[in-house]
Amino acid sequence: EAGVTQFPSHSVIEKGQTVTLRCDPISGHDNLYWYRRVMGKEIKFLLHFVKESKQDESGMPNNRFLAERTGGTYSTLKVQPAELEDSGVYFCASSPLSGPYNEQFFGPGTRLTVL
Amino acid sequence: QKEVEQDPGPLSVPEGAIVSLNCTYSNSAFQYFMWYRQYSRKGPELLMYTYSSGNKEDGRFTAQVDKSSKYISLFIRDSQPSDSATYLCAMNWNYGQNFVFGPGTRLSVLP
């Protein structure tokens, strides 16, 4: 079974440019989460989709960040325009709606560098 | 005060040592407690999962939760160089909700 995949693995952009990150969750997982880790800090929650609906976006830092989940499958996270403080590793995680374990499966992350 | 505190290390131990990793937290509503292991340039992978208070053992790993003290621990017995990684505690209060992470402890097991 394929795990959570993320693309690209690394992105280097200049301040003011736009970047779109993609996450493909494990097939059948209706919960999809975005997290971010900035240098020296803990992994922090950004938002949570249940199928195609945003369940919780309380962690989104500002309106330069836009997340979508098309048809309840893959998700994209767009940063426009990017700022220096957006640099970090962006993780996507997925989980089923129900099950015996409250477990989230993480992707390898996208390392974003804003110059 | 951060919601979840964790000694960032780095922690270096000789091969075969018993390792103790700990987190404290402030939110008494947390009920689900996880330990994730993260190798460099990889995503976190789940090691141990515990619901509410108590102990759980899986091979060389033991997780303990003391909700009265808001304190969780992960013990690694007979540590191996392959255990060298960053260990993250994570917790939440309801199934399906987002996790709150500690900053992680970097562990090096020296051969």
Tab-separated table of C-alpha atoms in Angstrom:
chain	number	residue	atom	x	y	z
A	1	GLU	CA	0.000	0.000	0.000
A	2	ALA	CA	1.414	3.388	-0.999
A	3	GLY	CA	1.986	5.864	1.791
A	4	VAL	CA	1.341	9.584	1.838
A	5	THR	CA	3.233	11.272	-0.961
A	6	GLN	CA	4.178	14.910	-1.304
A	7	PHE	CA	5.475	16.938	-4.198
A	8	PRO	CA	7.882	18.585	-4.638
A	9	SER	CA	10.359	17.309	-2.080
A	10	HIS	CA	12.175	20.635	-2.125
A	11	SER	CA	11.291	24.066	-3.469
A	12	VAL	CA	13.441	27.187	-3.547
A	13	ILE	CA	11.677	30.412	-4.488
A	14	GLU	CA	12.196	34.126	-4.109
A	15	LYS	CA	10.195	36.324	-1.814
A	16	GLY	CA	7.013	37.438	-3.513
A	17	GLN	CA	6.698	34.377	-5.736
A	18	THR	CA	3.974	31.756	-5.564
A	19	VAL	CA	4.452	28.112	-4.648
A	20	THR	CA	1.996	25.232	-4.676
A	21	LEU	CA	2.585	22.107	-2.627
A	22	ARG	CA	0.756	18.885	-3.303
A	23	CYS	CA	-0.207	16.000	-1.052
A	24	ASP	CA	-1.644	12.646	-2.048
A	25	PRO	CA	-3.047	10.859	1.004
A	26	ILE	CA	-3.330	7.137	1.506
A	27	SER	CA	-6.205	5.843	-0.584
A	28	GLY	CA	-9.440	5.778	1.385
A	29	HIS	CA	-8.276	8.196	4.063
A	30	ASP	CA	-10.887	10.924	4.435
A	31	ASN	CA	-8.926	12.938	7.004
A	32	LEU	CA	-6.109	15.040	5.584
A	33	TYR	CA	-3.915	17.368	7.619
A	34	TRP	CA	-1.280	19.956	6.826
A	35	TYR	CA	1.454	20.729	9.345
A	36	ARG	CA	4.540	22.910	9.172
A	37	ARG	CA	7.878	22.904	10.941
A	38	VAL	CA	9.933	26.075	10.826
A	39	MET	CA	13.600	25.996	11.791
A	40	GLY	CA	14.140	25.238	15.463
A	41	LYS	CA	10.456	24.993	16.270
A	42	GLU	CA	7.981	22.197	16.803
A	43	ILE	CA	5.702	20.791	14.116
A	44	LYS	CA	2.585	22.946	14.077
A	45	PHE	CA	-0.875	22.228	12.748
A	46	LEU	CA	-2.145	24.270	9.804
A	47	LEU	CA	-5.474	22.770	8.775
A	48	HIS	CA	-7.614	19.671	8.579
A	49	PHE	CA	-9.832	18.429	5.757
A	50	VAL	CA	-12.550	15.854	6.106
A	51	LYS	CA	-13.096	14.683	2.560
A	52	GLU	CA	-13.299	17.919	0.559
A	53	SER	CA	-14.451	20.132	3.449
A	54	LYS	CA	-12.235	22.203	5.708
A	55	GLN	CA	-12.900	20.900	9.207
A	56	ASP	CA	-10.458	23.157	11.016
A	57	GLU	CA	-8.211	25.854	9.570
A	58	SER	CA	-7.343	27.528	12.848
A	59	GLY	CA	-3.626	26.991	12.306
A	60	MET	CA	-3.362	28.807	8.975
A	61	PRO	CA	-1.018	31.749	9.623
A	62	ASN	CA	-2.642	34.297	7.295
A	63	ASN	CA	-4.556	34.728	4.070
A	64	ARG	CA	-1.463	34.211	1.934
A	65	PHE	CA	-2.045	30.495	2.483
A	66	LEU	CA	-4.796	28.732	0.543
A	67	ALA	CA	-5.546	25.033	0.830
A	68	GLU	CA	-7.832	22.990	-1.346
A	69	ARG	CA	-8.795	19.366	-1.584
A	70	THR	CA	-10.259	18.474	-4.912
A	71	GLY	CA	-12.967	15.837	-4.794
A	72	GLY	CA	-11.777	14.651	-1.415
A	73	THR	CA	-8.630	13.137	-2.874
A	74	TYR	CA	-5.345	15.011	-3.191
A	75	SER	CA	-4.775	18.401	-1.588
A	76	THR	CA	-2.798	21.484	-2.533
A	77	LEU	CA	-1.400	24.226	-0.341
A	78	LYS	CA	-0.602	27.467	-2.140
A	79	VAL	CA	1.464	30.253	-0.670
A	80	GLN	CA	1.020	33.581	-2.468
A	81	PRO	CA	3.034	35.743	-2.151
A	82	ALA	CA	5.718	33.855	-0.251
A	83	GLU	CA	7.586	35.594	2.562
A	84	LEU	CA	10.912	34.713	4.184
A	85	GLU	CA	9.206	33.427	7.325
A	86	ASP	CA	7.314	30.832	5.282
A	87	SER	CA	10.497	28.782	4.947
A	88	GLY	CA	10.251	25.408	6.622
A	89	VAL	CA	9.163	21.838	6.077
A	90	TYR	CA	5.518	21.287	5.214
A	91	PHE	CA	4.112	17.902	6.166
A	92	CYS	CA	0.904	16.301	5.065
A	93	ALA	CA	-0.740	13.516	7.039
A	94	SER	CA	-3.829	11.389	6.517
A	95	SER	CA	-5.989	9.053	8.537
A	96	PRO	CA	-9.248	7.136	8.150
A	97	LEU	CA	-12.487	8.539	9.526
A	98	SER	CA	-12.742	5.718	12.035
A	99	GLY	CA	-10.638	2.836	13.246
A	100	PRO	CA	-9.090	1.274	16.294
A	101	TYR	CA	-6.181	3.673	16.466
A	102	ASN	CA	-6.021	7.435	16.472
A	103	GLU	CA	-3.052	7.403	14.124
A	104	GLN	CA	-1.981	9.847	11.437
A	105	PHE	CA	0.324	8.760	8.636
A	106	PHE	CA	2.819	11.383	7.568
A	107	GLY	CA	4.370	12.101	4.214
A	108	PRO	CA	8.086	12.875	3.778
A	109	GLY	CA	7.462	16.614	3.698
A	110	THR	CA	8.210	19.436	1.288
A	111	ARG	CA	11.162	21.597	2.247
A	112	LEU	CA	10.367	25.185	1.246
A	113	THR	CA	13.103	27.786	1.115
A	114	VAL	CA	12.130	31.402	0.479
A	115	LEU	CA	15.067	33.651	-0.437
B	1	GLN	CA	4.264	28.337	28.499
B	2	LYS	CA	4.278	25.961	25.535
B	3	GLU	CA	1.509	23.396	25.337
B	4	VAL	CA	3.979	20.505	25.112
B	5	GLU	CA	7.524	20.658	26.464
B	6	GLN	CA	10.293	18.262	25.516
B	7	ASP	CA	14.024	18.347	26.133
B	8	PRO	CA	15.516	18.929	22.668
B	9	GLY	CA	18.798	17.200	23.471
B	10	PRO	CA	20.915	16.168	21.706
B	11	LEU	CA	21.149	13.011	23.748
B	12	SER	CA	24.074	10.660	23.093
B	13	VAL	CA	24.194	7.161	24.579
B	14	PRO	CA	26.327	4.066	23.989
B	15	GLU	CA	24.852	1.099	22.170
B	16	GLY	CA	22.895	-1.148	24.527
B	17	ALA	CA	21.937	1.637	26.933
B	18	ILE	CA	18.419	2.250	28.197
B	19	VAL	CA	17.091	5.552	26.883
B	20	SER	CA	14.421	7.622	28.602
B	21	LEU	CA	12.619	10.341	26.652
B	22	ASN	CA	10.008	12.568	28.256
B	23	CYS	CA	7.368	15.169	27.558
B	24	THR	CA	5.250	17.323	29.799
B	25	TYR	CA	2.060	19.023	28.747
B	26	SER	CA	-0.328	21.608	30.089
B	27	ASN	CA	-3.715	20.716	28.552
B	28	SER	CA	-5.529	18.219	30.796
B	29	ALA	CA	-7.971	17.476	27.960
B	30	PHE	CA	-5.377	15.462	26.027
B	31	GLN	CA	-6.313	11.785	25.938
B	32	TYR	CA	-4.323	10.269	23.060
B	33	PHE	CA	-0.540	10.199	23.289
B	34	MET	CA	1.831	9.215	20.519
B	35	TRP	CA	5.528	8.850	20.035
B	36	TYR	CA	6.826	9.413	16.550
B	37	ARG	CA	10.331	8.741	15.257
B	38	GLN	CA	11.750	10.926	12.519
B	39	TYR	CA	14.892	10.166	10.591
B	40	SER	CA	16.691	12.991	8.865
B	41	ARG	CA	14.874	14.263	5.763
B	42	LYS	CA	11.974	11.851	6.343
B	43	GLY	CA	8.455	12.225	7.677
B	44	PRO	CA	7.499	11.211	11.226
B	45	GLU	CA	6.561	7.549	11.652
B	46	LEU	CA	4.443	6.277	14.513
B	47	LEU	CA	6.266	4.261	17.174
B	48	MET	CA	3.860	4.007	20.072
B	49	TYR	CA	0.246	4.898	20.698
B	50	THR	CA	-1.380	5.161	24.121
B	51	TYR	CA	-4.876	6.135	25.122
B	52	SER	CA	-5.294	7.755	28.552
B	53	SER	CA	-3.021	6.713	31.422
B	54	GLY	CA	-0.994	3.558	31.706
B	55	ASN	CA	1.865	1.655	30.149
B	56	LYS	CA	2.265	0.022	26.780
B	57	GLU	CA	5.093	-2.208	25.646
B	58	ASP	CA	6.135	-3.135	22.119
B	59	GLY	CA	9.400	-4.981	21.764
B	60	ARG	CA	12.220	-2.757	23.007
B	61	PHE	CA	9.894	0.221	23.434
B	62	THR	CA	7.717	1.113	26.427
B	63	ALA	CA	5.432	4.112	26.591
B	64	GLN	CA	4.110	5.458	29.878
B	65	VAL	CA	1.422	8.060	30.465
B	66	ASP	CA	0.766	9.727	33.809
B	67	LYS	CA	-2.181	12.041	33.273
B	68	SER	CA	-2.227	13.180	36.889
B	69	SER	CA	1.258	14.632	36.418
B	70	LYS	CA	0.746	15.518	32.751
B	71	TYR	CA	3.884	13.574	31.947
B	72	ILE	CA	4.634	10.960	29.303
B	73	SER	CA	7.727	8.852	28.740
B	74	LEU	CA	9.227	6.591	26.120
B	75	PHE	CA	11.817	4.016	27.151
B	76	ILE	CA	14.076	2.282	24.664
B	77	ARG	CA	15.865	-0.836	25.901
B	78	ASP	CA	19.030	-2.229	24.359
B	79	SER	CA	19.374	0.846	22.172
B	80	GLN	CA	20.863	0.368	18.706
B	81	PRO	CA	22.641	2.778	16.344
B	82	SER	CA	19.578	2.452	14.087
B	83	ASP	CA	17.554	4.122	16.856
B	84	SER	CA	19.441	7.358	16.180
B	85	ALA	CA	16.726	9.807	15.154
B	86	THR	CA	14.549	12.606	16.471
B	87	TYR	CA	11.756	11.440	18.768
B	88	LEU	CA	8.586	13.495	18.820
B	89	CYS	CA	5.788	13.266	21.323
B	90	ALA	CA	2.358	14.200	20.032
B	91	MET	CA	-1.065	14.318	21.599
B	92	ASN	CA	-4.677	15.249	20.979
B	93	TRP	CA	-7.995	15.156	22.759
B	94	ASN	CA	-10.325	13.491	20.307
B	95	TYR	CA	-10.075	10.905	17.567
B	96	GLY	CA	-9.353	12.618	14.287
B	97	GLN	CA	-8.317	15.985	15.669
B	98	ASN	CA	-4.973	17.509	14.907
B	99	PHE	CA	-1.933	16.577	16.945
B	100	VAL	CA	0.002	18.954	19.168
B	101	PHE	CA	3.691	18.129	18.970
B	102	GLY	CA	6.625	18.567	21.269
B	103	PRO	CA	9.771	20.044	19.691
B	104	GLY	CA	11.467	16.626	19.545
B	105	THR	CA	14.549	15.108	21.164
B	106	ARG	CA	17.500	14.237	18.948
B	107	LEU	CA	18.998	10.901	19.992
B	108	SER	CA	22.360	9.475	18.914
B	109	VAL	CA	23.229	5.885	19.800
B	110	LEU	CA	26.952	5.374	19.445
B	111	PRO	CA	28.327	1.963	18.389
